Amino acid sequence: MINFILFGSFFLMLLLNIPIAVSLGMSSIFAMAFSGDKFSIIPTNVYNGMAKFLLLAIPFFVLSGNIMAKAGISTRLVEFIDDCIGHRRGGIAIVCVVVACFFGAISGSGPATVAALGIILIPAMINRGGFSAPFASALMATASSIAIVIPPSIAFVVYASITGVSVGDMFMGGILPGIMMGLALVVVIMIEVRRKGLQASREKAPWSKRWKSFRTAFWGFLVPVIILGGIYGGIFTPTEAAAVSVVYALIVGLFIYREMKLKDVYDLLVDSTKTTGGIMIIIGAATLFSYICTVHGISKAAQTLLLTIAGNKIVFLLIVNVIFLIAGCFVDANSAMYIFIPIMYPVATQLGIDPIHFGVLSTVNLAIGQVTPPVGVNLFVAIGVSGKLGEVRDKTRVTIETISKAVWPMILACVITLMVVTYVPFFSTCLLG
């Protein structure tokens, strides 16, 4: 009965479009009221879920990404990558994928990447590249989902806080799978180019222009180098690396690119606080939800059921993928991590699955979830960005129906990549040394 109340009320609230944090928290409270648990455990569990030193990296990475977006790094990245490959057939769409991967390494957030780059690249893909508005918006949304796989990733920080694995190892494990997802999207682009007979839309840029645009984008390229280099060089911890990235972003924005003013810092702090607050509320509520599952034996029963049904790695990983892909249609990555990882992780370790490999494949699943209807957050951000562009409104109106239809080939390409990452651990662990 507790299972029915906990999960039944949770999914009912999701169907009623109640925010995920409220749904997690209220369903936990309903289950506690039915079972007679003391409500005094609520603040303790919520606080313990959020009060982890490792999670301090989240606000810093969010703030760093916001500062770099405000500093104009997105425009400079687009210009340089466009000078390098924009002259090819479908070049501007390939630019979208490459720049999304680079910017994802700065922001660590899919929706933030869509918002920062979509305003530039969506109209460029439509007007210059000849792609339809739904395809351009869907590609921007899907390419931006790679941001939570390419390090530094907030999702990896959350996974590490739950399981206790090294954040640095998680960051390293996500590099190749993130690149593979990008290459899969390039294949989709080339198929679309051939299907529509699209031609190159610009001349090949001379090396002098490429060098000039590289120099202006150079400071943006240094961000992931500083973060990852500092972590693996033993200079600072992942949390300290996040703080260093904020200081570096401020220096670039205020003194090198000079597109920021000191008065802009307040607004950036407010925006970052709102984003971080939303994440932390979800983490606190999800921690309480997970606690109820553990105390009342739900987690243990689910683990036993998984071991009984699966019995071996191949079947278990297939079940994990199905569960995460379905969950990604309804809940965000952080919530799914806190709900399912405490249940699945012990089973994965019993079956001898590498913790880093399991974390990477789980994150790739949830990255795909950012573009799966009906609650694919990146899709809605892309629709919102497209709606602000006169060029898009005049040519083709982008709706959830049209973008959902356009995104399926990209989801299929990412799922194929997921299967490779799932059953070939080499791609997640080969860089760990």
XYZ file of C-alpha atoms in Angstrom:
433
model
C 0.000 0.000 0.000
C 2.896 2.351 0.774
C 4.308 1.590 -2.680
C 0.989 2.502 -4.245
C 0.701 5.760 -2.293
C 4.326 6.790 -2.902
C 4.534 6.087 -6.626
C 0.850 6.545 -7.421
C 0.708 10.053 -5.955
C 4.057 10.902 -7.570
C 2.965 9.972 -11.095
C -0.469 11.522 -10.585
C 1.139 14.847 -9.701
C 3.427 14.572 -12.702
C 0.388 14.078 -14.944
C -1.171 17.172 -13.344
C 1.959 19.111 -14.388
C 3.012 19.800 -10.796
C 6.759 20.660 -10.535
C 8.985 17.621 -10.093
C 10.415 18.793 -6.748
C 6.915 19.272 -5.291
C 5.810 15.897 -6.685
C 8.753 14.107 -5.076
C 8.349 15.867 -1.749
C 4.573 15.600 -1.430
C 4.429 11.938 -2.465
C 7.044 11.197 0.211
C 5.000 13.085 2.811
C 1.818 11.197 1.827
C 3.650 7.888 2.259
C 5.051 9.018 5.630
C 1.586 10.056 6.840
C 0.129 6.665 5.890
C 2.940 4.681 7.523
C 3.046 6.821 10.669
C 6.624 8.046 10.217
C 7.586 11.150 12.188
C 7.690 14.322 10.111
C 10.771 15.446 12.064
C 12.915 13.340 9.735
C 12.006 15.559 6.773
C 14.365 18.494 7.460
C 17.179 16.130 8.463
C 17.012 14.127 5.229
C 16.518 17.146 2.996
C 19.467 18.923 4.616
C 21.725 15.857 4.475
C 20.921 15.438 0.795
C 21.988 18.972 -0.063
C 24.770 19.580 2.478
C 27.564 17.807 0.636
C 30.848 19.530 -0.132
C 30.941 17.952 -3.579
C 27.627 19.602 -4.516
C 29.214 23.041 -4.055
C 30.579 22.505 -7.557
C 27.061 22.901 -8.986
C 26.499 26.629 -8.235
C 30.027 27.429 -9.355
C 29.675 25.604 -12.671
C 26.267 27.223 -13.237
C 27.672 30.704 -12.527
C 30.748 30.084 -14.680
C 28.577 29.032 -17.628
C 26.326 32.076 -17.244
C 29.293 34.436 -17.108
C 30.911 32.916 -20.197
C 27.612 33.155 -22.097
C 27.304 36.821 -21.136
C 30.951 37.435 -22.040
C 30.250 36.638 -25.706
C 32.181 33.386 -25.896
C 29.341 31.676 -27.801
C 29.571 34.145 -30.693
C 33.342 33.723 -30.923
C 33.157 29.921 -30.803
C 30.572 29.911 -33.596
C 32.706 32.220 -35.739
C 35.850 30.104 -35.405
C 34.186 26.722 -35.994
C 32.231 28.210 -38.910
C 35.488 29.437 -40.473
C 36.896 25.908 -40.186
C 34.029 23.721 -41.440
C 31.190 26.038 -42.463
C 32.086 25.763 -46.161
C 31.097 22.097 -46.333
C 27.664 20.792 -47.309
C 25.479 21.109 -44.234
C 28.378 22.970 -42.662
C 26.386 25.307 -40.456
C 24.507 22.348 -38.930
C 27.810 20.580 -38.219
C 29.003 23.846 -36.675
C 25.964 23.649 -34.391
C 26.994 20.203 -33.121
C 30.677 21.055 -32.643
C 30.019 24.374 -30.904
C 27.378 22.772 -28.663
C 29.989 20.244 -27.500
C 32.531 22.991 -26.799
C 30.016 25.239 -25.061
C 28.698 22.262 -23.113
C 32.222 21.859 -21.747
C 31.847 25.400 -20.407
C 28.265 25.433 -19.131
C 27.627 21.773 -18.233
C 23.913 22.378 -18.820
C 21.763 21.390 -21.802
C 19.093 24.102 -21.493
C 21.758 26.787 -20.951
C 23.537 25.672 -24.121
C 20.309 25.838 -26.143
C 19.555 29.319 -24.824
C 23.060 30.658 -25.456
C 23.622 29.191 -28.926
C 20.104 28.824 -30.309
C 19.644 32.555 -30.816
C 22.638 32.474 -33.206
C 22.540 29.050 -34.829
C 18.837 28.296 -35.351
C 18.260 31.226 -37.746
C 21.625 30.530 -39.422
C 20.666 26.913 -40.123
C 17.327 28.048 -41.573
C 18.390 31.054 -43.632
C 21.908 30.058 -44.651
C 21.808 26.278 -44.472
C 18.356 25.690 -45.968
C 17.194 23.414 -43.147
C 13.599 23.489 -41.942
C 12.831 25.330 -38.711
C 11.757 22.141 -36.847
C 14.927 20.312 -37.927
C 17.165 23.242 -36.930
C 15.468 23.610 -33.550
C 15.536 19.843 -32.901
C 19.222 19.636 -33.826
C 20.054 22.541 -31.504
C 18.173 20.836 -28.667
C 19.762 17.414 -29.238
C 23.312 18.712 -29.700
C 22.938 20.706 -26.483
C 21.983 17.560 -24.571
C 25.592 16.414 -25.013
C 26.484 19.140 -22.484
C 25.679 16.801 -19.576
C 27.968 14.104 -21.001
C 30.943 16.249 -22.031
C 32.831 17.277 -18.856
C 32.469 19.244 -16.684
C 28.954 17.917 -16.146
C 26.533 18.686 -13.307
C 24.967 15.241 -13.807
C 28.356 13.596 -13.175
C 28.729 15.610 -9.961
C 25.290 14.423 -8.810
C 26.110 10.780 -9.668
C 29.403 11.011 -7.790
C 27.657 12.507 -4.743
C 25.261 9.536 -4.663
C 27.753 6.725 -5.264
C 31.003 8.121 -3.880
C 33.017 7.563 -7.082
C 35.618 10.064 -8.250
C 34.228 13.112 -10.064
C 37.489 13.364 -11.999
C 37.099 9.802 -13.255
C 33.503 10.529 -14.243
C 34.619 13.595 -16.193
C 37.251 11.568 -18.025
C 34.804 8.762 -18.737
C 32.355 11.118 -20.456
C 34.743 12.504 -23.075
C 34.569 9.743 -25.714
C 30.818 9.003 -25.351
C 30.104 12.727 -25.739
C 32.182 12.878 -28.921
C 30.429 9.743 -30.214
C 27.021 11.355 -29.696
C 28.225 14.369 -31.677
C 29.446 12.174 -34.537
C 26.097 10.346 -34.584
C 24.320 13.677 -35.056
C 26.695 14.581 -37.895
C 25.604 11.383 -39.665
C 21.967 12.482 -39.294
C 22.889 15.884 -40.744
C 24.590 14.342 -43.783
C 21.551 12.132 -44.445
C 19.296 15.206 -44.285
C 21.660 17.126 -46.598
C 21.564 14.372 -49.214
C 17.808 13.923 -48.847
C 17.150 17.614 -49.494
C 20.016 18.177 -51.913
C 21.472 21.046 -49.878
C 24.681 22.671 -51.062
C 27.509 24.529 -49.347
C 26.413 27.994 -48.269
C 29.708 29.871 -47.961
C 33.223 30.033 -49.358
C 36.127 28.343 -47.653
C 37.688 30.787 -45.192
C 41.377 31.611 -45.698
C 43.834 30.540 -43.035
C 44.412 34.146 -42.029
C 40.748 34.530 -41.093
C 40.753 31.212 -39.257
C 43.771 32.312 -37.243
C 42.122 35.620 -36.400
C 38.886 33.979 -35.213
C 40.871 31.373 -33.267
C 42.695 34.095 -31.355
C 39.421 35.678 -30.294
C 37.924 32.310 -29.263
C 41.110 31.099 -27.568
C 40.124 32.210 -24.066
C 36.925 30.199 -24.275
C 38.787 27.057 -25.329
C 40.969 27.382 -22.224
C 38.076 26.845 -19.793
C 37.825 23.027 -20.054
C 41.623 22.826 -20.261
C 41.986 24.693 -16.975
C 39.251 22.682 -15.248
C 40.311 19.202 -16.385
C 44.025 19.979 -16.398
C 43.830 21.301 -12.845
C 41.906 18.262 -11.608
C 44.120 15.632 -13.231
C 47.272 17.604 -12.488
C 46.432 17.416 -8.806
C 46.286 21.203 -8.519
C 42.735 21.387 -7.189
C 39.639 19.295 -6.473
C 36.569 19.318 -8.757
C 34.805 21.756 -6.403
C 37.838 24.033 -6.346
C 38.062 23.717 -10.142
C 34.489 24.991 -10.407
C 35.366 28.009 -8.251
C 38.487 28.687 -10.331
C 36.373 28.584 -13.495
C 34.195 31.382 -12.079
C 37.215 33.591 -11.391
C 38.606 32.859 -14.844
C 35.250 33.595 -16.487
C 35.037 36.946 -14.685
C 38.534 37.893 -15.837
C 37.710 36.987 -19.447
C 34.350 38.747 -19.412
C 35.444 41.928 -17.645
C 39.007 42.480 -18.813
C 39.692 40.482 -22.006
C 36.470 40.461 -24.035
C 35.075 43.467 -22.124
C 31.501 42.612 -23.043
C 30.509 42.540 -19.363
C 30.171 45.339 -16.842
C 30.424 45.038 -13.084
C 26.701 45.841 -12.850
C 25.987 42.686 -14.920
C 27.485 40.480 -12.206
C 24.492 41.018 -9.896
C 22.001 39.821 -12.519
C 24.213 36.816 -13.288
C 24.349 35.943 -9.582
C 20.560 36.157 -9.365
C 20.056 33.940 -12.445
C 22.613 31.412 -11.193
C 20.995 31.364 -7.750
C 17.590 30.628 -9.275
C 19.015 27.770 -11.348
C 21.012 26.344 -8.440
C 18.070 26.713 -6.064
C 15.863 24.717 -8.418
C 18.464 21.949 -8.648
C 19.001 21.843 -4.883
C 15.277 21.706 -4.097
C 14.992 18.732 -6.440
C 17.997 17.058 -4.782
C 16.525 17.597 -1.300
C 13.092 16.265 -2.269
C 14.603 13.331 -4.187
C 16.752 12.459 -1.155
C 13.615 12.246 1.006
C 11.916 10.120 -1.664
C 14.918 7.789 -1.767
C 14.935 7.575 2.051
C 11.300 6.451 2.110
C 12.100 3.804 -0.513
C 14.991 2.528 1.620
C 13.270 2.565 5.031
C 10.188 0.734 3.817
C 12.134 -1.885 1.874
C 11.075 -0.672 -1.560
C 14.668 -0.266 -2.740
C 15.694 -3.707 -1.477
C 12.679 -5.337 -3.112
C 13.417 -3.566 -6.392
C 17.059 -4.674 -6.260
C 16.032 -8.282 -5.634
C 13.546 -8.124 -8.485
C 16.199 -6.700 -10.835
C 18.656 -9.460 -9.933
C 15.961 -12.109 -10.397
C 14.798 -10.811 -13.763
C 18.204 -9.888 -15.142
C 20.597 -12.480 -13.807
C 23.436 -11.242 -16.038
C 25.011 -7.996 -17.199
C 23.529 -7.949 -20.691
C 19.886 -8.208 -19.604
C 20.404 -5.927 -16.607
C 21.939 -3.150 -18.707
C 19.112 -3.475 -21.224
C 16.565 -3.095 -18.415
C 18.481 -0.074 -17.057
C 18.419 1.584 -20.468
C 14.697 0.995 -20.917
C 13.907 2.352 -17.440
C 16.068 5.454 -17.882
C 14.779 6.182 -21.382
C 11.191 5.986 -20.145
C 11.992 8.033 -17.033
C 13.705 10.654 -19.191
C 10.373 11.293 -20.913
C 8.875 12.528 -17.638
C 11.548 13.644 -15.149
C 14.795 15.605 -15.320
C 18.256 14.059 -15.063
C 18.961 15.007 -11.442
C 15.642 13.617 -10.201
C 16.106 10.376 -12.133
C 19.585 9.998 -10.643
C 18.330 10.260 -7.066
C 15.333 8.003 -7.674
C 16.975 5.161 -9.605
C 20.745 5.154 -8.952
C 20.421 4.120 -5.254
C 18.373 1.127 -6.451
C 20.380 0.172 -9.523
C 23.946 0.910 -8.396
C 24.193 -1.919 -5.804
C 22.900 -4.392 -8.396
C 25.414 -3.107 -10.947
C 28.300 -3.596 -8.506
C 27.086 -7.119 -7.660
C 27.146 -7.973 -11.360
C 30.692 -6.615 -11.680
C 29.855 -3.547 -13.781
C 32.434 -0.773 -13.552
C 30.982 2.176 -11.539
C 32.331 4.759 -13.998
C 30.922 2.865 -16.976
C 27.552 2.576 -15.245
C 27.542 6.293 -14.440
C 28.397 7.284 -18.003
C 25.740 5.087 -19.625
C 23.161 6.344 -17.110
C 24.049 9.946 -17.982
C 23.901 9.279 -21.726
C 20.408 7.873 -21.152
C 19.353 11.001 -19.303
C 20.932 13.224 -21.949
C 18.621 11.587 -24.489
C 15.790 12.223 -22.038
C 16.316 15.965 -22.442
C 14.894 15.732 -25.969
C 12.275 12.996 -25.615
C 8.659 14.210 -25.577
C 6.503 15.018 -23.712
C 8.779 16.648 -21.115
C 12.049 17.063 -23.033
C 13.282 20.279 -21.451
C 15.691 21.116 -24.295
C 12.849 20.901 -26.820
C 10.814 23.504 -24.949
C 13.804 25.819 -24.588
C 14.478 25.493 -28.334
C 10.820 26.261 -29.109
C 11.035 29.298 -26.827
C 14.190 30.540 -28.543
C 12.680 29.942 -31.990
C 9.533 31.840 -31.037
C 11.594 34.960 -30.398
C 13.068 34.952 -33.906
C 11.181 36.738 -36.657
C 12.977 34.682 -39.287
C 11.581 31.473 -37.806
C 8.045 32.771 -37.350
C 7.909 34.017 -40.930
C 9.069 30.722 -42.467
C 7.808 27.890 -40.303
C 6.190 27.998 -36.906
C 7.880 25.554 -34.542
C 5.517 23.674 -32.225
C 5.958 20.713 -29.903
C 4.340 18.530 -32.579
C 6.660 19.601 -35.417
C 9.837 19.539 -33.332
C 8.918 16.126 -31.855
C 8.589 14.716 -35.381
C 11.910 16.243 -36.470
C 13.851 15.034 -33.435
C 13.183 11.286 -33.767
C 16.034 10.535 -36.229
C 18.405 12.287 -33.822
C 17.055 10.348 -30.855
C 17.530 7.110 -32.825
C 21.147 8.036 -33.611
C 21.808 8.782 -29.934
C 20.147 5.514 -28.845
C 22.432 3.569 -31.211
C 25.382 5.376 -29.613
C 23.962 4.497 -26.196
C 23.888 0.801 -27.107
C 27.548 0.950 -28.140
C 28.515 2.763 -24.925
C 26.433 0.308 -22.868
C 27.922 -2.911 -24.204
C 31.466 -1.715 -24.954
C 32.803 -0.370 -21.626
C 36.083 0.514 -23.336
C 34.698 3.854 -24.509
C 33.904 4.908 -20.927
C 37.004 3.576 -19.207
C 39.870 3.698 -21.711
C 40.987 7.205 -20.684
C 41.113 6.394 -16.973
C 44.576 4.910 -17.245
